[in-house]
Amino acid sequence: MTEIVLTLFSAALINNLVLHWPLGVNPLLAANGRRQVHALGLATTCLMLMVGTLGYLIDRWLLVPDNLTSRRLLAWLSLSVLLIAPLLHWLGRWLPTLPFDGLWPLLLGNAGILGITLINSRNDHGLGLAVAASLGAGLGFWLVLSLFDDLRQRTFDNDIPRPFRGLPIQLIGAGLMAVAFLGLRGLVKA
């Protein structure tokens, strides 16, 4: 149980897919507004959990026994594409106040979804740790997305020099967030 909690914590904060492995940066820069940020964070977390878990099971039960490991990315990308529309439809019905309508391209282009599935397959520590890593990666993405939106709102009305307005100050903020998250590495000893 401790190993599952540490894996979840590590995937969310220490080995964050956006800050540590620069995966999933495109949706980070595209999300605008608090409601869309939370809709994208929830949808990405659910999709990472589903694709990470099902991708691990497909890999262990189908691709590895039949020696089809060269087709992993094709299987995982197909799984991701097939799950996006039903997930967004279900989340839209479950939480009608959040705007899930235009998130399909952001979820499709998120490399973090395939990245966590590849990491789960490469590590091969079992289904429980694959689920914990997938959930932790999704929650970590949501956390960074929320922090990045907060940074964007705080810098919007501030007196920032003209060359640093917009994307440059956001990238500087992302770098500082990565350094802050890097400071958490000493908390967990392997």
Tab-separated table of C-alpha atoms in Angstrom:
chain	number	residue	atom	x	y	z
A	1	MET	CA	0.000	0.000	0.000
A	2	THR	CA	2.874	2.357	0.829
A	3	GLU	CA	4.424	1.737	-2.579
A	4	ILE	CA	1.164	2.670	-4.325
A	5	VAL	CA	0.855	5.926	-2.340
A	6	LEU	CA	4.502	6.806	-3.033
A	7	THR	CA	4.009	6.077	-6.741
A	8	LEU	CA	0.927	8.301	-6.833
A	9	PHE	CA	2.768	11.103	-5.009
A	10	SER	CA	5.848	10.716	-7.193
A	11	ALA	CA	3.889	10.785	-10.447
A	12	ALA	CA	1.925	13.857	-9.378
A	13	LEU	CA	4.689	15.989	-7.911
A	14	ILE	CA	8.213	14.649	-8.295
A	15	ASN	CA	8.159	13.083	-11.784
A	16	ASN	CA	5.494	15.400	-13.156
A	17	LEU	CA	4.860	14.751	-16.859
A	18	VAL	CA	4.689	18.441	-17.729
A	19	LEU	CA	7.549	19.806	-15.643
A	20	HIS	CA	9.911	16.840	-15.410
A	21	TRP	CA	9.279	15.095	-18.748
A	22	PRO	CA	8.043	17.952	-20.927
A	23	LEU	CA	4.976	16.015	-22.132
A	24	GLY	CA	1.553	17.589	-22.478
A	25	VAL	CA	2.727	21.182	-22.749
A	26	ASN	CA	0.477	22.045	-25.716
A	27	PRO	CA	-2.826	21.804	-23.767
A	28	LEU	CA	-1.169	23.728	-20.955
A	29	LEU	CA	-0.658	26.752	-23.183
A	30	ALA	CA	-4.055	26.488	-24.892
A	31	ALA	CA	-6.414	26.379	-21.893
A	32	ASN	CA	-8.093	29.680	-21.005
A	33	GLY	CA	-10.408	30.451	-18.115
A	34	ARG	CA	-10.835	28.728	-14.781
A	35	ARG	CA	-13.771	26.557	-15.886
A	36	GLN	CA	-12.015	25.291	-19.024
A	37	VAL	CA	-8.857	24.598	-17.004
A	38	HIS	CA	-10.777	22.396	-14.568
A	39	ALA	CA	-12.704	20.701	-17.381
A	40	LEU	CA	-9.444	19.944	-19.211
A	41	GLY	CA	-7.766	18.801	-15.983
A	42	LEU	CA	-10.601	16.441	-15.090
A	43	ALA	CA	-10.880	15.058	-18.630
A	44	THR	CA	-7.118	14.539	-18.888
A	45	THR	CA	-6.956	12.835	-15.493
A	46	CYS	CA	-9.773	10.457	-16.416
A	47	LEU	CA	-8.281	9.748	-19.844
A	48	MET	CA	-4.785	9.152	-18.415
A	49	LEU	CA	-6.251	6.783	-15.856
A	50	MET	CA	-8.250	4.855	-18.460
A	51	VAL	CA	-5.610	4.726	-21.202
A	52	GLY	CA	-2.770	4.087	-18.744
A	53	THR	CA	-4.601	1.191	-17.091
A	54	LEU	CA	-6.147	-0.348	-20.216
A	55	GLY	CA	-2.938	0.202	-22.175
A	56	TYR	CA	-0.975	-1.655	-19.507
A	57	LEU	CA	-3.464	-4.542	-19.600
A	58	ILE	CA	-3.436	-4.690	-23.412
A	59	ASP	CA	0.345	-4.651	-23.379
A	60	ARG	CA	0.710	-7.413	-20.774
A	61	TRP	CA	-2.106	-9.680	-21.971
A	62	LEU	CA	-2.040	-9.182	-25.738
A	63	LEU	CA	1.028	-7.464	-27.154
A	64	VAL	CA	3.846	-9.039	-25.111
A	65	PRO	CA	2.586	-12.674	-25.290
A	66	ASP	CA	2.048	-12.432	-29.063
A	67	ASN	CA	5.387	-10.624	-29.588
A	68	LEU	CA	3.650	-7.518	-30.991
A	69	THR	CA	5.497	-4.970	-28.865
A	70	SER	CA	6.458	-2.975	-31.959
A	71	ARG	CA	2.772	-2.045	-32.311
A	72	ARG	CA	2.394	-0.575	-28.830
A	73	LEU	CA	2.013	3.058	-29.851
A	74	LEU	CA	-0.525	2.161	-32.543
A	75	ALA	CA	-2.614	0.204	-30.024
A	76	TRP	CA	-2.403	2.919	-27.362
A	77	LEU	CA	-3.132	5.763	-29.753
A	78	SER	CA	-6.152	3.873	-31.109
A	79	LEU	CA	-7.337	3.239	-27.559
A	80	SER	CA	-6.933	6.913	-26.703
A	81	VAL	CA	-8.825	8.079	-29.790
A	82	LEU	CA	-11.650	5.610	-29.133
A	83	LEU	CA	-12.057	6.701	-25.507
A	84	ILE	CA	-12.007	10.496	-25.933
A	85	ALA	CA	-15.512	11.017	-27.356
A	86	PRO	CA	-17.370	8.718	-24.899
A	87	LEU	CA	-15.423	10.188	-21.982
A	88	LEU	CA	-16.243	13.778	-22.942
A	89	HIS	CA	-19.897	12.841	-23.506
A	90	TRP	CA	-20.103	11.123	-20.111
A	91	LEU	CA	-18.325	13.964	-18.294
A	92	GLY	CA	-20.562	16.512	-20.041
A	93	ARG	CA	-23.655	14.718	-18.792
A	94	TRP	CA	-22.214	14.206	-15.303
A	95	LEU	CA	-20.960	17.808	-14.888
A	96	PRO	CA	-23.010	20.016	-17.223
A	97	THR	CA	-21.572	23.237	-15.764
A	98	LEU	CA	-18.061	22.584	-17.116
A	99	PRO	CA	-17.293	23.208	-20.825
A	100	PHE	CA	-16.171	19.853	-22.218
A	101	ASP	CA	-17.200	20.694	-25.799
A	102	GLY	CA	-13.954	21.891	-27.413
A	103	LEU	CA	-11.524	19.655	-25.544
A	104	TRP	CA	-11.284	16.863	-28.128
A	105	PRO	CA	-8.253	18.301	-29.995
A	106	LEU	CA	-6.469	19.172	-26.743
A	107	LEU	CA	-6.879	15.630	-25.434
A	108	LEU	CA	-5.896	14.079	-28.752
A	109	GLY	CA	-2.713	16.144	-28.944
A	110	ASN	CA	-1.657	15.525	-25.338
A	111	ALA	CA	1.555	13.502	-25.463
A	112	GLY	CA	1.341	12.919	-21.716
A	113	ILE	CA	-1.446	10.383	-22.219
A	114	LEU	CA	0.728	8.169	-24.391
A	115	GLY	CA	3.758	9.030	-22.260
A	116	ILE	CA	2.311	7.619	-19.039
A	117	THR	CA	1.241	4.460	-20.854
A	118	LEU	CA	4.763	4.030	-22.216
A	119	ILE	CA	6.253	4.637	-18.751
A	120	ASN	CA	3.874	2.063	-17.227
A	121	SER	CA	4.837	-0.483	-19.875
A	122	ARG	CA	8.549	0.195	-19.488
A	123	ASN	CA	8.520	-0.032	-15.672
A	124	ASP	CA	6.242	-3.119	-15.497
A	125	HIS	CA	5.727	-3.044	-11.723
A	126	GLY	CA	2.202	-4.443	-11.820
A	127	LEU	CA	-1.343	-3.263	-12.380
A	128	GLY	CA	-1.721	-1.486	-9.025
A	129	LEU	CA	1.320	0.701	-9.583
A	130	ALA	CA	0.287	1.347	-13.196
A	131	VAL	CA	-3.093	2.627	-11.973
A	132	ALA	CA	-1.401	4.750	-9.277
A	133	ALA	CA	1.102	6.199	-11.765
A	134	SER	CA	-1.665	6.991	-14.265
A	135	LEU	CA	-3.845	8.665	-11.644
A	136	GLY	CA	-0.880	10.546	-10.208
A	137	ALA	CA	0.183	11.758	-13.650
A	138	GLY	CA	-3.336	13.019	-14.348
A	139	LEU	CA	-3.583	14.792	-10.998
A	140	GLY	CA	-0.122	16.283	-11.507
A	141	PHE	CA	-1.149	17.556	-14.931
A	142	TRP	CA	-4.276	19.104	-13.412
A	143	LEU	CA	-2.208	20.729	-10.656
A	144	VAL	CA	0.280	22.258	-13.111
A	145	LEU	CA	-2.586	23.363	-15.360
A	146	SER	CA	-4.237	25.146	-12.408
A	147	LEU	CA	-0.956	26.728	-11.295
A	148	PHE	CA	-0.233	27.862	-14.834
A	149	ASP	CA	-3.702	29.429	-15.146
A	150	ASP	CA	-3.189	31.200	-11.824
A	151	LEU	CA	0.157	32.520	-13.069
A	152	ARG	CA	-1.502	33.708	-16.277
A	153	GLN	CA	-4.201	35.567	-14.318
A	154	ARG	CA	-1.708	37.140	-11.917
A	155	THR	CA	0.548	38.418	-14.708
A	156	PHE	CA	-2.300	39.716	-16.865
A	157	ASP	CA	-2.725	43.090	-15.141
A	158	ASN	CA	0.773	43.491	-13.684
A	159	ASP	CA	3.374	45.923	-14.942
A	160	ILE	CA	5.638	43.526	-16.833
A	161	PRO	CA	8.245	44.812	-19.309
A	162	ARG	CA	6.994	44.579	-22.884
A	163	PRO	CA	9.449	41.858	-24.069
A	164	PHE	CA	8.327	39.542	-21.261
A	165	ARG	CA	4.549	39.863	-21.700
A	166	GLY	CA	2.545	36.826	-22.716
A	167	LEU	CA	4.350	33.587	-23.503
A	168	PRO	CA	7.856	34.580	-22.264
A	169	ILE	CA	6.701	35.264	-18.691
A	170	GLN	CA	4.622	32.078	-18.772
A	171	LEU	CA	7.668	30.039	-19.805
A	172	ILE	CA	9.772	31.684	-17.078
A	173	GLY	CA	7.029	30.811	-14.587
A	174	ALA	CA	6.942	27.224	-15.849
A	175	GLY	CA	10.695	26.987	-15.370
A	176	LEU	CA	10.412	28.279	-11.810
A	177	MET	CA	7.603	25.782	-11.136
A	178	ALA	CA	9.833	22.986	-12.441
A	179	VAL	CA	12.623	24.058	-10.095
A	180	ALA	CA	10.176	24.189	-7.167
A	181	PHE	CA	8.890	20.693	-7.976
A	182	LEU	CA	12.487	19.509	-8.322
A	183	GLY	CA	12.979	20.463	-4.675
A	184	LEU	CA	10.520	17.720	-3.713
A	185	ARG	CA	12.904	14.985	-4.917
A	186	GLY	CA	14.598	14.708	-1.533
A	187	LEU	CA	11.350	13.781	0.211
A	188	VAL	CA	11.174	10.236	-1.160
A	189	LYS	CA	14.214	7.980	-0.903
A	190	ALA	CA	14.204	4.913	-3.146
